Coordinates of C-alpha atoms in Angstrom, one line a residue:
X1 CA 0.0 0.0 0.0
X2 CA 2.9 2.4 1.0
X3 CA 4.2 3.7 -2.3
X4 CA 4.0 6.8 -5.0
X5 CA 0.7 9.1 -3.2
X6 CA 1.4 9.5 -0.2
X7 CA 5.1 11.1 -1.0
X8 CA 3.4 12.9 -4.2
X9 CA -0.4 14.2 -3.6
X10 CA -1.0 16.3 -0.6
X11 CA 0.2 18.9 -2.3
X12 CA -2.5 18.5 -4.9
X13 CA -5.0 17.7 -2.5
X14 CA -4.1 20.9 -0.7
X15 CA -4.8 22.8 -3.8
X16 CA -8.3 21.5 -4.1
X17 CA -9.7 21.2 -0.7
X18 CA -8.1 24.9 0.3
X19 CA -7.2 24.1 4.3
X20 CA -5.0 21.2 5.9
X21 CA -7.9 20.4 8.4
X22 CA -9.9 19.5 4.9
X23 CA -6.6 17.9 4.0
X24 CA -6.6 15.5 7.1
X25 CA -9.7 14.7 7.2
X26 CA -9.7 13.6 3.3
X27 CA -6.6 11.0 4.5
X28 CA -9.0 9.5 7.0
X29 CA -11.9 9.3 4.8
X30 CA -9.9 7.7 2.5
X31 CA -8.7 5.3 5.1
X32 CA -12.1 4.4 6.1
X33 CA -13.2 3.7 2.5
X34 CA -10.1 1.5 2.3
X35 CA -11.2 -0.4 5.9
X36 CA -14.9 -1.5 4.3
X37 CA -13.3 -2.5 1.2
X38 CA -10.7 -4.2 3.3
X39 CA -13.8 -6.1 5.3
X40 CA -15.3 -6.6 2.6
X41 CA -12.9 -8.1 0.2
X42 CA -12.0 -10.0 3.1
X43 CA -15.2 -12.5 3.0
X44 CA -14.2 -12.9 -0.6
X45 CA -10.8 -13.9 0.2
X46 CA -12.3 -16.4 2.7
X47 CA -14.9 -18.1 0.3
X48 CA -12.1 -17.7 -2.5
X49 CA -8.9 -18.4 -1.7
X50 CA -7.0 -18.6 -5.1
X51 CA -4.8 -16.0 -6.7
X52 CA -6.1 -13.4 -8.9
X53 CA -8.0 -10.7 -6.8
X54 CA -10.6 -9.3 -8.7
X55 CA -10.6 -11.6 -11.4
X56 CA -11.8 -14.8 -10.0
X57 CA -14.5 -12.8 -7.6
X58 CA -15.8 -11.1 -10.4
X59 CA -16.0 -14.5 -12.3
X60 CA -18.2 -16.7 -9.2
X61 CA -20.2 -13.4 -8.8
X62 CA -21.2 -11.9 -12.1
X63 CA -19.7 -14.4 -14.9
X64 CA -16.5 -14.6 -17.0
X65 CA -17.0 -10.9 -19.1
X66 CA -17.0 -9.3 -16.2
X67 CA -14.1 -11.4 -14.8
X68 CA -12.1 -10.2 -18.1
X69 CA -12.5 -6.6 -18.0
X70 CA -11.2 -6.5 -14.3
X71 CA -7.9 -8.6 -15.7
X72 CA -8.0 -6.4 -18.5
X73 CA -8.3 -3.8 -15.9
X74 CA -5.5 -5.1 -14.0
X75 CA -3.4 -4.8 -16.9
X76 CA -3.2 -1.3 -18.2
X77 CA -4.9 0.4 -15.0
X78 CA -4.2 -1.6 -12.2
X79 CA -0.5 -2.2 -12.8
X80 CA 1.1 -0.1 -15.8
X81 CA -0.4 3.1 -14.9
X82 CA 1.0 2.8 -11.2
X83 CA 4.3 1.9 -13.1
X84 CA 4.3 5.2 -15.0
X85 CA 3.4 7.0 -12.0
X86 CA 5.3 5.8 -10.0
X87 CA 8.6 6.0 -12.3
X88 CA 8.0 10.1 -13.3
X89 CA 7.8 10.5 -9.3
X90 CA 11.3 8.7 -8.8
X91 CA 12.9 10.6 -11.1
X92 CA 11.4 14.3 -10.5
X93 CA 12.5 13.5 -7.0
X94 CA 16.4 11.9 -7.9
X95 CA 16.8 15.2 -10.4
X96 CA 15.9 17.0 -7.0
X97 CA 18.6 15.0 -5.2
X98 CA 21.6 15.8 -7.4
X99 CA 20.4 19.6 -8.4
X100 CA 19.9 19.0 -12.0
X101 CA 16.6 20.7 -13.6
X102 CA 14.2 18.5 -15.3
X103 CA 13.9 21.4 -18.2
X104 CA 14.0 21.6 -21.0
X105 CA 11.3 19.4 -22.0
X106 CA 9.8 18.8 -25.7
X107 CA 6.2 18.2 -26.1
X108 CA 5.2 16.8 -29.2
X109 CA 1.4 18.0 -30.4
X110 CA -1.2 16.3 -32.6
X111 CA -4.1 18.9 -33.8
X112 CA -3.2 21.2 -31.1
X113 CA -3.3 18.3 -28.1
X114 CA 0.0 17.1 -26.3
X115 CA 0.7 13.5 -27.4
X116 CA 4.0 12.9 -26.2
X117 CA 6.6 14.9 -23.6
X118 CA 10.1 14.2 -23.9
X119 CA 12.6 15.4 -21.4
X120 CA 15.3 14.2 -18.7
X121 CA 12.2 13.1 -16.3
X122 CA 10.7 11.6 -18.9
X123 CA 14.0 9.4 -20.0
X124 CA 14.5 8.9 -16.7
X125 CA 11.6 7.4 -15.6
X126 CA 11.3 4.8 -18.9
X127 CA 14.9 4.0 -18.0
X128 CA 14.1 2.6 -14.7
X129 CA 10.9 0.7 -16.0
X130 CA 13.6 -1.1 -18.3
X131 CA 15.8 -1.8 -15.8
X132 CA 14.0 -3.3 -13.4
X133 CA 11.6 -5.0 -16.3
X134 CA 14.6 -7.0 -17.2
X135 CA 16.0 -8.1 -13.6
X136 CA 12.7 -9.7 -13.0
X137 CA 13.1 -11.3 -16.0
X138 CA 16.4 -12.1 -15.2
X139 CA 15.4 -14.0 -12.2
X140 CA 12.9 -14.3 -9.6
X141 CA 15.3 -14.5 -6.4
X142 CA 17.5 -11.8 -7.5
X143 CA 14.2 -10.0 -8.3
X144 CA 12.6 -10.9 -5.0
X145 CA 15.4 -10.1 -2.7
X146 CA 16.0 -6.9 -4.6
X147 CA 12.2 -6.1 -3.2
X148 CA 12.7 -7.2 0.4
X149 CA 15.4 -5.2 0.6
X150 CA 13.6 -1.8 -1.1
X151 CA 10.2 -2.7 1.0
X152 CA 12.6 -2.6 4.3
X153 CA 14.1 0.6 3.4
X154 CA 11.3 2.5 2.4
X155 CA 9.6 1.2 5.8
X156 CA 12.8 2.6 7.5
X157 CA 12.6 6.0 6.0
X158 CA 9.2 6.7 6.9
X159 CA 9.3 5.5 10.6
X160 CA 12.4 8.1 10.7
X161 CA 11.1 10.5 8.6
X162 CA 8.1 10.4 11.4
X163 CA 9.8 10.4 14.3
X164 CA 12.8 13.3 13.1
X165 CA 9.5 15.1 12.4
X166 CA 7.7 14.9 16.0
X167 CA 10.8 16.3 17.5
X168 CA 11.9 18.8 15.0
X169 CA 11.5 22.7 15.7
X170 CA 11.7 23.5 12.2
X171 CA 7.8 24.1 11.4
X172 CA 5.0 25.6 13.2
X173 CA 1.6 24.8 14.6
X174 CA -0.1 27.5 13.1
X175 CA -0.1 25.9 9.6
X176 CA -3.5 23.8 11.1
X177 CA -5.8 26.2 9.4
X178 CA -9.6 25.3 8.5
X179 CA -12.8 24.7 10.3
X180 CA -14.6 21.7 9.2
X181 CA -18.2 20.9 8.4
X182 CA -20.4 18.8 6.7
X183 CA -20.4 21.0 3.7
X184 CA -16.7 20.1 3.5
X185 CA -17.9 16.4 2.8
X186 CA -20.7 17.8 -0.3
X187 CA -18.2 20.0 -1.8
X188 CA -17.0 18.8 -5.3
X189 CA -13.9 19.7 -4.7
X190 CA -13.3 18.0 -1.4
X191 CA -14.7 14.4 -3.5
X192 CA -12.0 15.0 -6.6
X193 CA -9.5 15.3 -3.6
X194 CA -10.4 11.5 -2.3
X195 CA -9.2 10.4 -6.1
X196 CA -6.3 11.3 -5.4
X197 CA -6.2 9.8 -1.8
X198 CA -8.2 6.6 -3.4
X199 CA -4.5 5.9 -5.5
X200 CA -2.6 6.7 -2.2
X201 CA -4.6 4.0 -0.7
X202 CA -4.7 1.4 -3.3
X203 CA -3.1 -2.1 -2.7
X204 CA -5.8 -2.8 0.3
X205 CA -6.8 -5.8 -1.7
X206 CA -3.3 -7.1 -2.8
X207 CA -2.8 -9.7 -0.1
X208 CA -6.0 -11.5 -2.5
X209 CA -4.0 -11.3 -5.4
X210 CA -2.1 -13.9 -3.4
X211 CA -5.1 -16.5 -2.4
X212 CA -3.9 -19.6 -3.6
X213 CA -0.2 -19.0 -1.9
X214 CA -1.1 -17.9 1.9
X215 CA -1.7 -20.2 4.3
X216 CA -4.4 -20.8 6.0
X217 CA -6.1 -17.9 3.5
X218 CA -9.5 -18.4 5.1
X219 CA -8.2 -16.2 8.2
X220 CA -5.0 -14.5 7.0
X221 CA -6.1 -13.2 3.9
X222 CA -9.0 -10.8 6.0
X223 CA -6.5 -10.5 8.9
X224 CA -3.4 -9.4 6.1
X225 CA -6.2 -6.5 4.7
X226 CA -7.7 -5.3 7.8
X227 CA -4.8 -5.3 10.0
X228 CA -2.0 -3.5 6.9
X229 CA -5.3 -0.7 5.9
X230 CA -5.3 0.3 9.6
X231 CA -1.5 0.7 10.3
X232 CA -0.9 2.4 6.8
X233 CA -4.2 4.8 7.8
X234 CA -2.1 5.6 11.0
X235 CA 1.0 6.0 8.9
X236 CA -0.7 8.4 6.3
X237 CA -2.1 10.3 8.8
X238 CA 1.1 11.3 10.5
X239 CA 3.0 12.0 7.8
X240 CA 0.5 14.3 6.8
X241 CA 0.7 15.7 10.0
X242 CA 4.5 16.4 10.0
X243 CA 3.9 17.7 6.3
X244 CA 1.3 20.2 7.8
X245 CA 3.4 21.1 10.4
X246 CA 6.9 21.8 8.4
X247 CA 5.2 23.7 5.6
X248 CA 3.0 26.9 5.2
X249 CA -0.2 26.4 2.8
X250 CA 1.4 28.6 0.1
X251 CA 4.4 26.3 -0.1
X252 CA 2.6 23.3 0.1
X253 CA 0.0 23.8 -2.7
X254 CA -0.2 22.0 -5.8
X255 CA 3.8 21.0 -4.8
X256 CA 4.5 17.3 -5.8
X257 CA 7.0 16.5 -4.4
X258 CA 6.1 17.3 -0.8
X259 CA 7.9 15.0 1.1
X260 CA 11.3 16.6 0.2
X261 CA 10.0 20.1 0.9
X262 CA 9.1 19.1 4.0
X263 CA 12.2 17.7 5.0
X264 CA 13.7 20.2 3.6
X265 CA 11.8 22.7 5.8
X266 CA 12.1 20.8 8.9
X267 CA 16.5 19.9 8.9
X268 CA 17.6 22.0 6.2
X269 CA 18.4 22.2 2.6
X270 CA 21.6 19.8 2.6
X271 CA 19.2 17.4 4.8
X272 CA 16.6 17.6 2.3
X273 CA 18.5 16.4 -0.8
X274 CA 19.5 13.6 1.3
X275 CA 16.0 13.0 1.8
X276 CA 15.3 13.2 -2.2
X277 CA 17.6 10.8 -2.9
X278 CA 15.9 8.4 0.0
X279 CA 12.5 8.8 -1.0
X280 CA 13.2 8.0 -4.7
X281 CA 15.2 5.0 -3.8
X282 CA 12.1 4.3 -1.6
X283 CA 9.6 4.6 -5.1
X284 CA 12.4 2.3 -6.7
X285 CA 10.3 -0.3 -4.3
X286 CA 7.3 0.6 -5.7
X287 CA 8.0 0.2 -9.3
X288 CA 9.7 -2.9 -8.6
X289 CA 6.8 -4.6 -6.4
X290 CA 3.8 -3.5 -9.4
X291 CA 6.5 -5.2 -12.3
X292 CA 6.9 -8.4 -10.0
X293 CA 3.6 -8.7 -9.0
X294 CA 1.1 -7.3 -11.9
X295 CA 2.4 -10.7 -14.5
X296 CA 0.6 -12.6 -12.5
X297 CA -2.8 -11.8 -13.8
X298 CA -2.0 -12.1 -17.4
X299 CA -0.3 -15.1 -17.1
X300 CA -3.7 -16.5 -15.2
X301 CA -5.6 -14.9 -18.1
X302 CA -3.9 -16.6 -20.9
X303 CA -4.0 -19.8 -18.9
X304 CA -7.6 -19.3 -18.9
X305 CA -7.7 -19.1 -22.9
X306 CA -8.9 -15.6 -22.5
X307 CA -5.7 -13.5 -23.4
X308 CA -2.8 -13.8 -26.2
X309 CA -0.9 -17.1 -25.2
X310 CA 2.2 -15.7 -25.5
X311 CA 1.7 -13.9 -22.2
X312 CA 1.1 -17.3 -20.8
X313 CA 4.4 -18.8 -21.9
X314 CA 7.7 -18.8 -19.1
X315 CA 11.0 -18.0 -20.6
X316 CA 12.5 -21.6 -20.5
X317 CA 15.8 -20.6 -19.2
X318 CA 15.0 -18.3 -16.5
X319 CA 11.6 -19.7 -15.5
X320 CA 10.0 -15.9 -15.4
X321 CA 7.1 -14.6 -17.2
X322 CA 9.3 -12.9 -19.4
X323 CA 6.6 -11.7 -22.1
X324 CA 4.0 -11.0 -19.7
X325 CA 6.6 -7.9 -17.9
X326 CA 7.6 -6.8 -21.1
X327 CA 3.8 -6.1 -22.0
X328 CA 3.5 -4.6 -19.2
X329 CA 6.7 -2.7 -19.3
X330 CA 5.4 -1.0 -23.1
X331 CA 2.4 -0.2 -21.8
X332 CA 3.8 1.5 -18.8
X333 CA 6.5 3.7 -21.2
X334 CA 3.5 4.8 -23.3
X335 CA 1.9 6.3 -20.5
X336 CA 5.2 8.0 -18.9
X337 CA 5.5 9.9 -22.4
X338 CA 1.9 10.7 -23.2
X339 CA 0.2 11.6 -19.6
X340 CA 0.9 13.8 -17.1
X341 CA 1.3 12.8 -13.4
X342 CA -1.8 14.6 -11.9
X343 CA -4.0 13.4 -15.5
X344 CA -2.7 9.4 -14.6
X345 CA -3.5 9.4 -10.8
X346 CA -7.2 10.8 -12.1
X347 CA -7.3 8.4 -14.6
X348 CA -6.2 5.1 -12.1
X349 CA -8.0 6.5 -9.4
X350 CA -11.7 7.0 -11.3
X351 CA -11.2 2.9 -13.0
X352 CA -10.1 1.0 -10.0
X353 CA -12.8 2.6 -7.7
X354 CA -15.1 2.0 -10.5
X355 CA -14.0 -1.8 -10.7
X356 CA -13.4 -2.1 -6.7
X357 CA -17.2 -1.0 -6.2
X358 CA -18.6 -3.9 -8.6
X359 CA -16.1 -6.3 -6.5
X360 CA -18.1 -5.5 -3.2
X361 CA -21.5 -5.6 -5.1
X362 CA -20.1 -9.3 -6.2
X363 CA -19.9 -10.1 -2.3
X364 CA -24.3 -9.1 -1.8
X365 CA -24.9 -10.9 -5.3
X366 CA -22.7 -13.5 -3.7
X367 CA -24.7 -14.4 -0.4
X368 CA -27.7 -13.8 -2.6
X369 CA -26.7 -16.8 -4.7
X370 CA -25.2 -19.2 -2.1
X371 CA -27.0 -18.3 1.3
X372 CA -26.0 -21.7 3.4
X373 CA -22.6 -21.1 3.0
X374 CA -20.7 -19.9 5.9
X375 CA -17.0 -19.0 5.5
X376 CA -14.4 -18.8 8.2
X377 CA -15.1 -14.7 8.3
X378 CA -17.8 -12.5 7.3
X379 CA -18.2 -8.9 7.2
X380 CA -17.7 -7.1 10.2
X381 CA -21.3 -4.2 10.4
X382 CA -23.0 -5.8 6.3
X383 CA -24.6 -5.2 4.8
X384 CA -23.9 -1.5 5.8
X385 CA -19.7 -1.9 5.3
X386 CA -20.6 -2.6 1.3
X387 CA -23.0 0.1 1.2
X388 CA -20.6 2.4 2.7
X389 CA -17.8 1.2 0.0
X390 CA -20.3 1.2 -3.0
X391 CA -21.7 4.6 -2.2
X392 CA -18.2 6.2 -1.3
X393 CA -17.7 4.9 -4.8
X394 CA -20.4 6.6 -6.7
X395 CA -19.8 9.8 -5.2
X396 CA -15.9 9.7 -6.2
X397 CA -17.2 8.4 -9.6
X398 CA -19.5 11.1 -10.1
X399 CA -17.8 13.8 -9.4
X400 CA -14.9 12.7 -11.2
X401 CA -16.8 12.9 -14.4
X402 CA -18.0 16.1 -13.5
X403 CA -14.9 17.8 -12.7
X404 CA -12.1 15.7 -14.9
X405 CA -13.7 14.6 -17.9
X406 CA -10.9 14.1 -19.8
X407 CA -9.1 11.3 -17.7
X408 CA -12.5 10.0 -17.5
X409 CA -12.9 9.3 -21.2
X410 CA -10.0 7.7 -21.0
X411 CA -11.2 5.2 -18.9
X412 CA -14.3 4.4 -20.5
X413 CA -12.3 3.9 -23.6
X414 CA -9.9 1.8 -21.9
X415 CA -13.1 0.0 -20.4
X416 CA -14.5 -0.3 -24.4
X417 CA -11.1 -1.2 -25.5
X418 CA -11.7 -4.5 -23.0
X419 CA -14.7 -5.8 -24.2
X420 CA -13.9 -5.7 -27.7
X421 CA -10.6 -7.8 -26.6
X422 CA -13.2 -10.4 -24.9
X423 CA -15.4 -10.4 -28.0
X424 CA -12.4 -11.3 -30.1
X425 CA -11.2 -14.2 -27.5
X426 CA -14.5 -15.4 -26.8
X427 CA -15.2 -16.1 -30.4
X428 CA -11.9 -17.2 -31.0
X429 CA -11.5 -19.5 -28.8
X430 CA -13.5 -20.3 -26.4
X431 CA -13.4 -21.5 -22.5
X432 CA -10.6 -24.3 -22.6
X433 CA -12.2 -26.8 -19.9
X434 CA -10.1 -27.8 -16.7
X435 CA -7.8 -24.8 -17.6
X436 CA -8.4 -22.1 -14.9
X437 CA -6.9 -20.1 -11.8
X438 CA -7.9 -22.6 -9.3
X439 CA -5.1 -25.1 -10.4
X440 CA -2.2 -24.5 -7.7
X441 CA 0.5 -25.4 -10.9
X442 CA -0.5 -22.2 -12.8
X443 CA -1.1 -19.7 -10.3
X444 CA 1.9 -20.4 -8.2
X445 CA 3.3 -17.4 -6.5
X446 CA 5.6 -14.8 -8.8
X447 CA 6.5 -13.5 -5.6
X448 CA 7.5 -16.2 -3.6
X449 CA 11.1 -16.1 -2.6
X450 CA 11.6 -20.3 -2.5
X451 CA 11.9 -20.4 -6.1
X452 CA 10.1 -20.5 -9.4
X453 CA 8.3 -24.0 -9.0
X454 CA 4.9 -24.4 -10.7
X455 CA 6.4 -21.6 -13.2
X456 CA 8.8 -24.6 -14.3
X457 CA 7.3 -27.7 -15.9
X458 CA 10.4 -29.6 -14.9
X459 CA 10.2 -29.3 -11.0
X460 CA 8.1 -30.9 -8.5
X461 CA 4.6 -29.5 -7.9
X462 CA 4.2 -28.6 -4.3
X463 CA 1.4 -29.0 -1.6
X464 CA 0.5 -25.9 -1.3
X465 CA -1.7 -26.9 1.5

């Protein structure tokens, strides 16, 4: 969960919701939408334990289109846009770190409209997609340890970032400006903010991504959601704080990278390029934990006959998924040239809250369709936890068409762009029987750092019992 937003969009949110009380409270909004989805995604991850996420709840509630388009979903929204996002933010905040400006930039126009941007960011940030594309192809426990290492790091700099912060003297207490009330929650521009917060927020649902690998997935796939969405919430929340605290509103406004102006603020100027250089190595996780993970679901896809086999093929030698990241990895580029950072987190945010709201409706059409069962947890406060989540939904989605259209259309045609793919699959071929996400030999873990078994035809299946 802990990755690009939270070191890149309070300065937008700032801009939009005009007061850091209206600031704070949009963190913890966001961080109680997060918790119902969390709840409820969790009785899904109990009745479903098998990797894919969205893609096989979608597929026992609503049917195999619907199934697609979240995998489909997955792929250019889910996975390659945070990619893209992620990588500008690294490098805006690297240039930062070694004092080189990110201009001049080239922007290449079509009719009047920006099609592509080239510049040193830009460069930059496809660099490090390759890069770290092709050590995961290289090999999964290089790849993995790589990520352990990064994911501790980043962990490391946040807790310190926190704690220098608390006991700093470099910022003030009368930053906290704004009194709040419930027109704050109506106003339009308070709801575009939560898009924002929504991408901070998302990976809630990634421990179901991982069903089929966790043990005992009946308990610790709810426990992994609930208990990770409350301590990042808590996590969120103060480093907004300290950012609140270490910068006035002017200087904080519309400012992406905030983290490092807040450092900055609060131990200095040498300090704070330190602290650019940290948090950029900190997105390096990031980027690196969406390219290990995101293959996954394409390779599931075109095991399940409903996706180009090629992305279901593992590199013989190095017993990765080798065609599946590099998909991904092209996708990802053509965003980080044609999109800007602000436009992308719009875009992500307005699809996966679209596609996470039909996810909890699946859990009510669920116990609709099979009202005996009874899984090892249910939904703490249903049915109104989904109708919390669904509604929260709406409201971002309406207003996001109101007030962005743009990245909007852009989803909808991404959406469009989906079905026709499952028209052309479905009719060409069809359903293979017996071939599906609930066999333990295809969906075993990419992320698992014992090795690359059930990714290599040649090596003993495992119990994954």
């Amino acid at each position: 969960m802990v990755g690009t937003g939270i070191f890149t969009t309070s300065g937008f949110i700032l801009k939009e919701v005009g007061s850091s009380s209206a600031l704070l409270l949009g963190w913890f909004v966001g961080g109680a939408f997060a918790l119902c989805g969390a709840l409820c995604y969790g009785e899904l991850g109990a009745r479903y334990p098998q990797a894919g996420g969205e893609y096989v709840y979608l597929r026992e509630a609503f049917g195999k289109p619907l199934a697609f388009l979240s995998g489909w979903i997955s792929l250019i929204v889910g996975f390659s846009a945070p990619i893209a996002a992620a990588a500008i933010a690294f490098s805006i905040y690297l240039l930062k770190a070694v004092g080189a400006s990110a201009d001049p930039h080239r922007v290449i126009t079509l009719f009047g409209v920006p099609i592509v941007t080239l510049s040193l960011p830009v460069m930059l940030a496809i660099a490090v997609v390759v890069l770290l594309s092709i050590l995961h192809v290289h090999s999964l426990r290089i790849g993995s340890r790589v990520q352990n290492l990064l994911t501790l790091f980043k962990i490391a700099l946040i807790v310190g970032f926190i704690g220098a912060g608390i006991f700093s003297s470099g910022g003030s207490t009368d930053h906290f400006s704004g009194r709040l009330s419930l027109g704050v929650l109506l106003d339009g521009k308070f709801v575009v903010a939560l898009i924002f917060i929504s991408f901070a927020y998302s990976g809630w649902n990634a421990a179901a991504y991982l069903g089929g690998e966790i043990k005992h997935p009946s308990r610790n796939i709810p426990l992994a959601m609930l208990a990770g969405t409350l301590i990042v919430t808590a996590l969120y929340l103060l480093l907004n704080l300290i950012y609140v605290y270490a910068l006035p509103m002017e200087e904080m406004r519309g400012v992406m990278e905030v983290a490092a102006a807040a450092g900055a603020r609060l131990f200095g100027p040498g300090i704070g390029r330190w602290l650019n250089g940290a948090i950029s190595l900190g997105l390096l996780s990031v980027i690196s934990a969406m390219i290990l993970a995101g293959p996954r679901v394409y390779y599931a896809m075109s095991r399940d006959g409903i996706f180009f086999p090629l992305f279901g093929k593992v590199d013989a030698t190095r017993h990765t998924p080798a065609h599946a990241i590099g998909l991904q990895a092209a996708i990802a580029i053509a965003m980080i040239v044609s999109a800007s950072y602000d436009k992308l987190l719009v875009y992500i945010g307005f699809t996966l809250s679209l596609f996470a709201m039909l996810t909890v409706i699946g859990l009510i059409r669920v116990r609709f369709k099979n009202p005996g069962e009874d899984p090892a947890y249910r939904t703490w406060g249903y049915p109104l936890t989904p109708l919390i989540f669904i509604l929260g939904n709406l409201w971002i989605i309406y207003f996001s068409i109101r007030s962005r259209p743009a990245p909007v259309v852009w989803g909808i045609v991404t959406i469009a762009a989906g079905m026709g793919m499952y028209v052309y699959f479905y009719r060409s071929r069809s359903y293979p029987q017996g071939k599906n996400t609930n066999n333990p030999t295809v969906v075993r873990t990419l992320l698992s750092d014992r090795g690359e078994v059930g990714l290599n035809p040649s090596k003993p299946k495992e119990d994954l019992s």
